[in-house]
mmCIF file of C-alpha atoms and ligand atoms in Angstrom:
data_model
loop_
_atom_site.group_PDB
_atom_site.id
_atom_site.type_symbol
_atom_site.label_atom_id
_atom_site.label_comp_id
_atom_site.label_asym_id
_atom_site.label_seq_id
_atom_site.Cartn_x
_atom_site.Cartn_y
_atom_site.Cartn_z
ATOM 1 C CA UNK A 1 -25.078 12.080 23.043
ATOM 2 C CA UNK A 2 -22.558 12.992 20.261
ATOM 3 C CA UNK A 3 -22.867 10.634 17.061
ATOM 4 C CA UNK A 4 -19.739 9.205 15.393
ATOM 5 C CA UNK A 5 -21.348 10.132 12.233
ATOM 6 C CA UNK A 6 -24.022 12.718 11.520
ATOM 7 C CA UNK A 7 -26.839 12.905 8.450
ATOM 8 C CA UNK A 8 -28.346 15.369 6.644
ATOM 9 C CA UNK A 9 -31.676 14.849 8.747
ATOM 10 C CA UNK A 10 -29.003 16.170 11.938
ATOM 11 C CA UNK A 11 -28.165 19.435 9.050
ATOM 12 C CA UNK A 12 -31.380 20.379 9.109
ATOM 13 C CA UNK A 13 -32.152 20.425 12.921
ATOM 14 C CA UNK A 14 -28.363 21.022 13.656
ATOM 15 C CA UNK A 15 -28.669 23.475 16.816
ATOM 16 C CA UNK A 16 -30.538 21.445 18.617
ATOM 17 C CA UNK A 17 -29.269 17.764 18.003
ATOM 18 C CA UNK A 18 -25.713 19.374 18.788
ATOM 19 C CA UNK A 19 -27.067 21.559 21.653
ATOM 20 C CA UNK A 20 -25.806 18.986 24.233
ATOM 21 C CA UNK A 21 -22.081 18.530 23.157
ATOM 22 C CA UNK A 22 -19.510 20.811 23.806
ATOM 23 C CA UNK A 23 -17.556 22.615 22.620
ATOM 24 C CA UNK A 24 -19.990 22.782 19.205
ATOM 25 C CA UNK A 25 -19.157 21.408 16.447
ATOM 26 C CA UNK A 26 -17.878 23.821 14.035
ATOM 27 C CA UNK A 27 -15.948 21.670 11.250
ATOM 28 C CA UNK A 28 -16.996 18.543 9.414
ATOM 29 C CA UNK A 29 -16.057 15.881 7.126
ATOM 30 C CA UNK A 30 -18.697 15.277 4.116
ATOM 31 C CA UNK A 31 -18.544 11.959 2.238
ATOM 32 C CA UNK A 32 -20.360 9.008 1.321
ATOM 33 C CA UNK A 33 -19.011 6.856 2.907
ATOM 34 C CA UNK A 34 -17.470 8.678 5.451
ATOM 35 C CA UNK A 35 -17.356 6.499 8.863
ATOM 36 C CA UNK A 36 -13.659 5.595 8.043
ATOM 37 C CA UNK A 37 -12.848 9.404 7.553
ATOM 38 C CA UNK A 38 -9.241 9.360 10.271
ATOM 39 C CA UNK A 39 -9.957 13.294 9.705
ATOM 40 C CA UNK A 40 -12.010 13.928 12.996
ATOM 41 C CA UNK A 41 -9.086 12.981 15.667
ATOM 42 C CA UNK A 42 -6.587 14.837 14.034
ATOM 43 C CA UNK A 43 -8.106 17.766 13.974
ATOM 44 C CA UNK A 44 -9.861 17.472 17.100
ATOM 45 C CA UNK A 45 -6.455 17.239 18.436
ATOM 46 C CA UNK A 46 -5.551 19.779 17.276
ATOM 47 C CA UNK A 47 -8.550 22.094 17.782
ATOM 48 C CA UNK A 48 -8.199 21.135 21.153
ATOM 49 C CA UNK A 49 -3.848 21.529 21.680
ATOM 50 C CA UNK A 50 -4.387 25.066 20.463
ATOM 51 C CA UNK A 51 -7.781 26.014 22.821
ATOM 52 C CA UNK A 52 -9.827 26.477 20.148
ATOM 53 C CA UNK A 53 -13.307 26.049 21.030
ATOM 54 C CA UNK A 54 -14.638 23.655 18.019
ATOM 55 C CA UNK A 55 -15.065 20.455 17.428
ATOM 56 C CA UNK A 56 -14.822 18.906 13.977
ATOM 57 C CA UNK A 57 -17.808 15.436 13.211
ATOM 58 C CA UNK A 58 -18.146 13.255 10.221
ATOM 59 C CA UNK A 59 -21.110 13.505 8.589
ATOM 60 C CA UNK A 60 -23.036 11.134 5.907
ATOM 61 C CA UNK A 61 -23.903 13.359 2.863
ATOM 62 C CA UNK A 62 -24.976 11.348 -0.084
ATOM 63 C CA UNK A 63 -24.514 12.763 -3.463
ATOM 64 C CA UNK A 64 -27.974 13.869 -3.909
ATOM 65 C CA UNK A 65 -27.724 15.363 -0.752
ATOM 66 C CA UNK A 66 -24.860 17.819 -0.698
ATOM 67 C CA UNK A 67 -26.159 21.193 -2.242
ATOM 68 C CA UNK A 68 -29.074 21.163 0.495
ATOM 69 C CA UNK A 69 -26.202 20.133 3.222
ATOM 70 C CA UNK A 70 -24.096 23.027 1.588
ATOM 71 C CA UNK A 71 -26.651 25.287 2.191
ATOM 72 C CA UNK A 72 -27.161 24.407 5.653
ATOM 73 C CA UNK A 73 -23.703 25.349 6.644
ATOM 74 C CA UNK A 74 -24.266 29.258 6.963
ATOM 75 C CA UNK A 75 -27.259 28.154 9.723
ATOM 76 C CA UNK A 76 -25.116 25.490 11.092
ATOM 77 C CA UNK A 77 -22.811 28.057 12.109
ATOM 78 C CA UNK A 78 -20.055 25.992 10.875
ATOM 79 C CA UNK A 79 -16.532 27.656 10.121
ATOM 80 C CA UNK A 80 -16.397 24.993 7.277
ATOM 81 C CA UNK A 81 -15.587 21.503 5.899
ATOM 82 C CA UNK A 82 -13.984 19.015 3.918
ATOM 83 C CA UNK A 83 -14.996 16.956 1.501
ATOM 84 C CA UNK A 84 -14.419 13.371 0.573
ATOM 85 C CA UNK A 85 -15.259 10.493 -1.770
ATOM 86 C CA UNK A 86 -17.415 11.231 -3.945
ATOM 87 C CA UNK A 87 -18.076 15.264 -3.550
ATOM 88 C CA UNK A 88 -15.035 16.970 -4.443
ATOM 89 C CA UNK A 89 -15.912 17.390 -8.338
ATOM 90 C CA UNK A 90 -19.433 18.243 -7.584
ATOM 91 C CA UNK A 91 -18.729 20.947 -5.375
ATOM 92 C CA UNK A 92 -17.287 23.714 -7.382
ATOM 93 C CA UNK A 93 -20.796 24.179 -9.194
ATOM 94 C CA UNK A 94 -22.664 23.976 -5.540
ATOM 95 C CA UNK A 95 -20.895 27.021 -4.125
ATOM 96 C CA UNK A 96 -19.674 30.892 -4.071
ATOM 97 C CA UNK A 97 -16.190 30.858 -5.187
ATOM 98 C CA UNK A 98 -14.123 28.632 -5.869
ATOM 99 C CA UNK A 99 -10.294 29.605 -5.818
ATOM 100 C CA UNK A 100 -7.708 29.325 -9.222
ATOM 101 C CA UNK A 101 -6.363 26.263 -7.861
ATOM 102 C CA UNK A 102 -9.111 24.399 -6.757
ATOM 103 C CA UNK A 103 -11.188 24.944 -10.596
ATOM 104 C CA UNK A 104 -7.722 24.174 -12.596
ATOM 105 C CA UNK A 105 -8.460 21.013 -10.417
ATOM 106 C CA UNK A 106 -11.747 20.563 -10.739
ATOM 107 C CA UNK A 107 -12.358 19.349 -7.794
ATOM 108 C CA UNK A 108 -12.968 21.212 -4.018
ATOM 109 C CA UNK A 109 -11.605 19.594 -1.182
ATOM 110 C CA UNK A 110 -12.004 22.472 1.228
ATOM 111 C CA UNK A 111 -14.702 24.323 2.210
ATOM 112 C CA UNK A 112 -14.680 27.950 4.408
ATOM 113 C CA UNK A 113 -18.002 30.263 5.670
ATOM 114 C CA UNK A 114 -17.063 33.654 4.790
ATOM 115 C CA UNK A 115 -19.793 35.509 6.264
ATOM 116 C CA UNK A 116 -22.797 34.625 3.737
ATOM 117 C CA UNK A 117 -20.048 33.239 1.248
ATOM 118 C CA UNK A 118 -19.497 29.575 0.306
ATOM 119 C CA UNK A 119 -15.552 29.616 -0.567
ATOM 120 C CA UNK A 120 -14.084 26.333 -1.908
ATOM 121 C CA UNK A 121 -10.180 25.136 -2.002
ATOM 122 C CA UNK A 122 -7.909 22.322 -2.686
ATOM 123 C CA UNK A 123 -5.498 21.116 -0.318
ATOM 124 C CA UNK A 124 -5.103 17.926 -1.806
ATOM 125 C CA UNK A 125 -2.179 18.501 -4.491
ATOM 126 C CA UNK A 126 -0.697 21.182 -2.057
ATOM 127 C CA UNK A 127 -0.667 18.528 0.719
ATOM 128 C CA UNK A 128 1.330 16.328 -2.031
ATOM 129 C CA UNK A 129 3.908 18.618 -3.021
ATOM 130 C CA UNK A 130 4.621 19.448 1.067
ATOM 131 C CA UNK A 131 4.506 15.036 1.687
ATOM 132 C CA UNK A 132 7.013 14.723 -1.034
ATOM 133 C CA UNK A 133 9.039 17.319 0.675
ATOM 134 C CA UNK A 134 8.896 16.357 4.519
ATOM 135 C CA UNK A 135 9.302 12.427 3.650
ATOM 136 C CA UNK A 136 12.391 12.622 0.820
ATOM 137 C CA UNK A 137 13.886 15.860 1.214
ATOM 138 C CA UNK A 138 13.072 17.161 -2.107
ATOM 139 C CA UNK A 139 10.411 19.318 -4.411
ATOM 140 C CA UNK A 140 8.634 17.678 -6.706
ATOM 141 C CA UNK A 141 9.677 20.304 -9.399
ATOM 142 C CA UNK A 142 12.995 18.664 -9.614
ATOM 143 C CA UNK A 143 11.289 15.359 -9.877
ATOM 144 C CA UNK A 144 10.763 12.414 -13.274
ATOM 145 C CA UNK A 145 7.653 11.139 -11.774
ATOM 146 C CA UNK A 146 5.330 8.661 -12.855
ATOM 147 C CA UNK A 147 1.643 8.058 -11.762
ATOM 148 C CA UNK A 148 0.231 4.824 -11.710
ATOM 149 C CA UNK A 149 -3.361 5.593 -11.400
ATOM 150 C CA UNK A 150 -3.451 9.424 -13.079
ATOM 151 C CA UNK A 151 -7.238 8.619 -14.378
ATOM 152 C CA UNK A 152 -8.283 8.180 -10.777
ATOM 153 C CA UNK A 153 -9.687 10.999 -8.527
ATOM 154 C CA UNK A 154 -6.591 11.215 -6.078
ATOM 155 C CA UNK A 155 -4.048 10.494 -9.523
ATOM 156 C CA UNK A 156 -5.776 12.995 -11.291
ATOM 157 C CA UNK A 157 -5.113 15.872 -8.828
ATOM 158 C CA UNK A 158 -1.941 14.614 -8.093
ATOM 159 C CA UNK A 159 -0.947 14.599 -12.002
ATOM 160 C CA UNK A 160 -2.403 18.251 -11.938
ATOM 161 C CA UNK A 161 -0.693 19.665 -9.430
ATOM 162 C CA UNK A 162 2.627 18.086 -10.309
ATOM 163 C CA UNK A 163 2.222 19.915 -14.358
ATOM 164 C CA UNK A 164 1.041 23.026 -12.380
ATOM 165 C CA UNK A 165 4.573 22.643 -10.212
ATOM 166 C CA UNK A 166 6.086 22.305 -13.962
ATOM 167 C CA UNK A 167 7.971 18.924 -12.748
ATOM 168 C CA UNK A 168 10.942 17.426 -14.927
ATOM 169 C CA UNK A 169 8.839 14.998 -16.668
ATOM 170 C CA UNK A 170 5.383 13.049 -16.175
ATOM 171 C CA UNK A 171 4.459 9.825 -16.602
ATOM 172 C CA UNK A 172 0.577 8.933 -16.759
ATOM 173 C CA UNK A 173 -0.680 5.748 -16.191
ATOM 174 C CA UNK A 174 -4.162 4.122 -15.969
ATOM 175 C CA UNK A 175 -5.514 1.023 -16.367
ATOM 176 C CA UNK A 176 -7.990 1.928 -18.293
ATOM 177 C CA UNK A 177 -5.600 3.569 -20.893
ATOM 178 C CA UNK A 178 -8.084 6.144 -22.718
ATOM 179 C CA UNK A 179 -8.302 8.472 -18.829
ATOM 180 C CA UNK A 180 -4.513 8.750 -19.101
ATOM 181 C CA UNK A 181 -4.640 9.557 -22.435
ATOM 182 C CA UNK A 182 -7.400 12.036 -22.057
ATOM 183 C CA UNK A 183 -5.527 13.984 -19.064
ATOM 184 C CA UNK A 184 -2.289 13.903 -21.434
ATOM 185 C CA UNK A 185 -3.674 15.800 -23.776
ATOM 186 C CA UNK A 186 -5.462 18.254 -20.911
ATOM 187 C CA UNK A 187 -1.553 18.871 -19.581
ATOM 188 C CA UNK A 188 0.227 19.522 -22.715
ATOM 189 C CA UNK A 189 -0.058 22.987 -22.549
ATOM 190 C CA UNK A 190 1.193 23.211 -18.964
ATOM 191 C CA UNK A 191 4.263 20.856 -19.629
ATOM 192 C CA UNK A 192 5.230 22.358 -22.881
ATOM 193 C CA UNK A 193 8.604 23.885 -22.824
ATOM 194 C CA UNK A 194 12.442 23.406 -23.450
ATOM 195 C CA UNK A 195 13.553 19.547 -23.940
ATOM 196 C CA UNK A 196 16.003 19.024 -21.611
ATOM 197 C CA UNK A 197 15.640 15.145 -21.535
ATOM 198 C CA UNK A 198 16.610 13.625 -24.548
ATOM 199 C CA UNK A 199 14.673 10.741 -26.085
ATOM 200 C CA UNK A 200 11.902 10.705 -23.979
ATOM 201 C CA UNK A 201 9.073 13.311 -23.988
ATOM 202 C CA UNK A 202 8.210 15.314 -20.729
ATOM 203 C CA UNK A 203 4.982 14.463 -20.730
ATOM 204 C CA UNK A 204 3.453 11.293 -21.947
ATOM 205 C CA UNK A 205 0.250 8.763 -21.159
ATOM 206 C CA UNK A 206 1.580 4.892 -20.989
ATOM 207 C CA UNK A 207 -0.789 1.592 -21.059
ATOM 208 C CA UNK A 208 -0.423 -0.934 -18.325
ATOM 209 C CA UNK A 209 1.946 -2.920 -19.462
ATOM 210 C CA UNK A 210 4.728 -4.704 -17.657
ATOM 211 C CA UNK A 211 7.925 -3.880 -20.723
ATOM 212 C CA UNK A 212 6.181 -0.370 -21.351
ATOM 213 C CA UNK A 213 6.039 0.983 -17.352
ATOM 214 C CA UNK A 214 9.548 -0.530 -17.228
ATOM 215 C CA UNK A 215 11.009 1.061 -19.935
ATOM 216 C CA UNK A 216 9.744 4.310 -18.470
ATOM 217 C CA UNK A 217 10.976 3.640 -14.968
ATOM 218 C CA UNK A 218 14.224 3.976 -16.333
ATOM 219 C CA UNK A 219 13.943 7.842 -16.971
ATOM 220 C CA UNK A 220 11.654 8.385 -13.562
ATOM 221 C CA UNK A 221 12.728 9.302 -9.796
ATOM 222 C CA UNK A 222 9.124 8.947 -8.251
ATOM 223 C CA UNK A 223 6.487 6.775 -8.620
ATOM 224 C CA UNK A 224 3.167 7.280 -6.932
ATOM 225 C CA UNK A 225 0.636 4.941 -6.455
ATOM 226 C CA UNK A 226 -2.577 6.526 -6.603
ATOM 227 C CA UNK A 227 -4.493 3.328 -7.317
ATOM 228 C CA UNK A 228 -6.877 1.887 -4.736
ATOM 229 C CA UNK A 229 -4.419 -1.300 -5.146
ATOM 230 C CA UNK A 230 -2.628 -1.915 -1.845
ATOM 231 C CA UNK A 231 -5.557 -0.670 0.770
ATOM 232 C CA UNK A 232 -5.667 -4.417 1.726
ATOM 233 C CA UNK A 233 -2.286 -6.534 2.550
ATOM 234 C CA UNK A 234 -3.818 -9.332 0.685
ATOM 235 C CA UNK A 235 -4.317 -7.378 -2.519
ATOM 236 C CA UNK A 236 -1.906 -8.557 -5.473
ATOM 237 C CA UNK A 237 0.978 -6.494 -5.968
ATOM 238 C CA UNK A 238 0.943 -3.635 -8.026
ATOM 239 C CA UNK A 239 4.121 -4.091 -10.077
ATOM 240 C CA UNK A 240 6.200 -6.968 -9.760
ATOM 241 C CA UNK A 241 9.021 -5.989 -7.350
ATOM 242 C CA UNK A 242 11.521 -6.811 -9.767
ATOM 243 C CA UNK A 243 10.478 -3.616 -11.917
ATOM 244 C CA UNK A 244 11.733 -0.827 -8.919
ATOM 245 C CA UNK A 245 15.212 -0.027 -9.337
ATOM 246 C CA UNK A 246 16.891 1.228 -6.142
ATOM 247 C CA UNK A 247 17.241 4.781 -7.356
ATOM 248 C CA UNK A 248 13.499 4.847 -6.946
ATOM 249 C CA UNK A 249 11.523 7.142 -4.571
ATOM 250 C CA UNK A 250 8.033 5.502 -4.244
ATOM 251 C CA UNK A 251 5.053 7.085 -2.630
ATOM 252 C CA UNK A 252 1.830 5.129 -1.688
ATOM 253 C CA UNK A 253 -0.641 7.162 -1.124
ATOM 254 C CA UNK A 254 -2.937 4.280 -0.023
ATOM 255 C CA UNK A 255 -2.490 5.588 3.674
ATOM 256 C CA UNK A 256 -1.694 2.711 6.441
ATOM 257 C CA UNK A 257 0.504 2.290 9.582
ATOM 258 C CA UNK A 258 2.758 0.036 8.324
ATOM 259 C CA UNK A 259 4.130 -0.783 5.071
ATOM 260 C CA UNK A 260 1.746 -1.575 2.043
ATOM 261 C CA UNK A 261 3.266 -4.398 -0.297
ATOM 262 C CA UNK A 262 4.483 -1.893 -2.927
ATOM 263 C CA UNK A 263 6.732 -0.228 0.006
ATOM 264 C CA UNK A 264 7.589 -3.949 1.316
ATOM 265 C CA UNK A 265 8.795 -4.456 -2.535
ATOM 266 C CA UNK A 266 10.467 -0.977 -2.753
ATOM 267 C CA UNK A 267 12.820 -1.686 0.796
ATOM 268 C CA UNK A 268 13.580 -5.061 -0.941
ATOM 269 C CA UNK A 269 14.893 -3.251 -3.629
ATOM 270 C CA UNK A 270 16.804 -1.073 -1.669
ATOM 271 C CA UNK A 271 14.257 1.930 -2.398
ATOM 272 C CA UNK A 272 12.995 4.486 -0.404
ATOM 273 C CA UNK A 273 9.253 4.741 0.466
ATOM 274 C CA UNK A 274 6.330 6.854 2.205
ATOM 275 C CA UNK A 275 3.001 6.460 2.465
ATOM 276 C CA UNK A 276 0.006 8.492 1.882
ATOM 277 C CA UNK A 277 -0.701 9.758 5.792
ATOM 278 C CA UNK A 278 1.596 12.244 5.291
ATOM 279 C CA UNK A 279 -0.645 13.683 2.552
ATOM 280 C CA UNK A 280 -3.192 13.246 4.691
ATOM 281 C CA UNK A 281 -1.490 15.016 7.138
ATOM 282 C CA UNK A 282 -0.359 17.815 5.032
ATOM 283 C CA UNK A 283 -3.862 18.615 3.723
ATOM 284 C CA UNK A 284 -5.305 18.333 6.480
ATOM 285 C CA UNK A 285 -3.110 21.065 8.145
ATOM 286 C CA UNK A 286 -3.574 23.258 4.888
ATOM 287 C CA UNK A 287 -7.286 23.235 5.599
ATOM 288 C CA UNK A 288 -6.863 23.554 9.510
ATOM 289 C CA UNK A 289 -5.012 26.968 8.217
ATOM 290 C CA UNK A 290 -7.819 28.297 5.746
ATOM 291 C CA UNK A 291 -10.578 27.840 8.696
ATOM 292 C CA UNK A 292 -8.399 29.042 11.329
ATOM 293 C CA UNK A 293 -6.093 31.615 10.095
ATOM 294 C CA UNK A 294 -3.726 29.900 12.407
ATOM 295 C CA UNK A 295 -0.590 27.396 11.612
ATOM 296 C CA UNK A 296 -1.641 23.813 12.562
ATOM 297 C CA UNK A 297 0.405 21.750 14.973
ATOM 298 C CA UNK A 298 1.844 19.245 12.515
ATOM 299 C CA UNK A 299 3.164 16.999 15.493
ATOM 300 C CA UNK A 300 -0.095 16.883 17.427
ATOM 301 C CA UNK A 301 -2.119 15.936 14.400
ATOM 302 C CA UNK A 302 0.593 13.262 12.838
ATOM 303 C CA UNK A 303 0.630 11.481 16.398
ATOM 304 C CA UNK A 304 -3.225 11.618 16.461
ATOM 305 C CA UNK A 305 -3.083 9.982 12.659
ATOM 306 C CA UNK A 306 -1.090 7.581 13.661
ATOM 307 C CA UNK A 307 -2.945 6.065 16.527
ATOM 308 C CA UNK A 308 -6.253 6.162 14.507
ATOM 309 C CA UNK A 309 -4.890 4.733 11.869
ATOM 310 C CA UNK A 310 -2.731 2.328 13.491
HETATM 311 P P1 LIG B 401 -10.668 6.097 -7.615
HETATM 312 O O1 LIG B 401 -11.608 7.378 -8.197
HETATM 313 O O2 LIG B 401 -11.814 5.171 -7.185
HETATM 314 O O3 LIG B 401 -9.688 6.146 -8.898
HETATM 315 C C1 LIG B 401 -9.010 4.492 -8.534
HETATM 316 C C2 LIG B 401 -8.306 4.401 -9.379
HETATM 317 O O4 LIG B 401 -7.600 2.872 -9.448
HETATM 318 C C3 LIG B 401 -8.061 4.491 -10.937
HETATM 319 O O5 LIG B 401 -7.246 5.197 -11.500
HETATM 320 C C4 LIG B 401 -8.315 3.102 -11.143
HETATM 321 O O6 LIG B 401 -8.487 2.572 -12.272
HETATM 322 C C5 LIG B 401 -7.030 1.898 -10.146
HETATM 323 N N1 LIG B 401 -7.677 0.608 -10.570
HETATM 324 C C6 LIG B 401 -8.531 0.455 -9.853
HETATM 325 N N2 LIG B 401 -7.741 -0.692 -9.519
HETATM 326 C C7 LIG B 401 -6.882 -1.489 -10.208
HETATM 327 C C8 LIG B 401 -6.352 -2.622 -10.546
HETATM 328 N N3 LIG B 401 -6.970 -3.797 -9.900
HETATM 329 N N4 LIG B 401 -5.107 -2.393 -11.003
HETATM 330 C C9 LIG B 401 -4.648 -1.304 -11.371
HETATM 331 N N5 LIG B 401 -5.348 0.419 -11.390
HETATM 332 C C10 LIG B 401 -6.722 -0.107 -10.412
HETATM 333 O O7 LIG B 401 -10.431 6.326 -6.358
HETATM 334 P P2 LIG B 401 -9.641 7.115 -5.162
HETATM 335 O O8 LIG B 401 -10.684 8.164 -4.816
HETATM 336 O O9 LIG B 401 -8.646 8.521 -6.524
HETATM 337 O O10 LIG B 401 -8.756 6.926 -4.474
HETATM 338 C C11 LIG B 401 -6.931 6.265 -4.930
HETATM 339 C C12 LIG B 401 -6.303 5.838 -4.009
HETATM 340 O O11 LIG B 401 -5.701 6.791 -3.520
HETATM 341 C C13 LIG B 401 -6.389 5.020 -2.690
HETATM 342 O O12 LIG B 401 -5.721 4.293 -2.448
HETATM 343 C C14 LIG B 401 -6.928 5.929 -1.672
HETATM 344 O O13 LIG B 401 -6.665 5.618 -0.582
HETATM 345 C C15 LIG B 401 -5.633 7.058 -2.197
HETATM 346 N N6 LIG B 401 -6.110 8.290 -1.518
HETATM 347 C C16 LIG B 401 -5.026 9.211 -0.654
HETATM 348 C C17 LIG B 401 -5.415 9.994 -0.174
HETATM 349 C C18 LIG B 401 -4.211 10.377 0.652
HETATM 350 O O14 LIG B 401 -4.540 11.457 1.894
HETATM 351 N N7 LIG B 401 -3.136 9.896 1.440
HETATM 352 C C19 LIG B 401 -5.961 11.071 -0.623
HETATM 353 C C20 LIG B 401 -7.338 10.543 -1.548
HETATM 354 C C21 LIG B 401 -6.781 9.226 -1.519
HETATM 355 P P3 LIG B 401 -9.609 2.513 -13.907
HETATM 356 O O15 LIG B 401 -9.762 4.326 -13.914
HETATM 357 O O16 LIG B 401 -8.856 2.056 -15.188
HETATM 358 O O17 LIG B 401 -10.332 1.741 -13.224
#
C-alpha cells in the first residue's frame, strides 16, 4: 500500500518498500514536518498530465537523518527531491555541487540526481520573482520593496533574491531587529550604486515599530509578509489596516485558498494583493523543469494546488 508519508527506514529499503506502487516514486519532498506539504498533488498532477512514469511522495526526514537520506537517493533511483523546513540551509554541505545562485542564498530547496552526483539549486527566490510578475504584471527590479519577517528562512531568501535582482529599494523589517540588521550588512555590497531615491536609503533595516514602518511605507511599492503570522485566520493582524496606502501591492507568502487577514485589510484599503500560492506554484514548476528538462504544465499544477489547499 502506498503511504501518505515515508521515512528514513523506508528509504533504506526503498525498492522493496515501494515495489507494489506504480508508477515508481522517483521524486519526493524531504521535511520535518512534511505531512502538510502541498507539493505532492501539484507534482503528481504535472507528471500525470505529461505522461511521465513517476510519482512524487512525502518523506519525513529529521535533521540528523538528512545526510544519510540524501546518500540513499542514488540507490533509490530518484530523479531528485525538494527540501523543506528545516533542511534548506544544511543541504549545501551535504551534496556534491551547489549552483551559484543557491550558494549566494545559502540554501538549497531542489536536488537533482545527475549520475552519481547530487546537484543543489534554489527555486524559491526565482519562484517569488515569477509570482510577482504573474500576480502584479511588474518586475521585482522595478519595485521598492519592504519585507516583513526578513530575518526568517523565507524572508531571507526573498530579500537576497530582491538584492540579486537589484530592486530599486529594499526595507528589511524583522521582529528581532538584529537579524534584519545583519542581513542589511550582508546585502550592502549588492545594493550599492547610484542613489536615485532622494532622501531615503536604498537598503535599510528598520525595527518592528508602527511609526517606523508607517514612515517607510511612503517610499515602498510592494509589501511582502514573510512572517508566519497569518497562517491561521485567528492570528492577530500583522499591521493595522490603516497603515496600508491604496497604492501598495501586498504579497502574503502565507498560502491559503482565500484571503489572509493582511490581504483582507489590503483589499479594504483599496490595495492590490496576492497570496503565497503563486510562489509555491512557480518554485515547484522550476524544480520540475530542473528534474525533467521539460516545461512544467502550470495550469494543471495550479488547479491541483488550489484543490489541495482549498
Ligand atoms: P521562519 O524561518 O520560522 O521565520 C519566521 C519569521 O516570522 C521570522 O522572521 C520571525 O521573526 C517572524 N515572526 C514570527 N512570529 C512573529 C510575530 N508574532 N510578529 C512578527 N514577526 C513574527 O519561517 P519560514 O520558513 O521563513 O516561513 C515564514 C512564512 O513564509 C510562513 O508563513 C510560510 O508559510 C511562508 N512560506 C511560503 C512559501 C511559499 O512558497 N509561498 C515558501 C516558504 C515559506 P523573528 O526572527 O523575530 O523570530
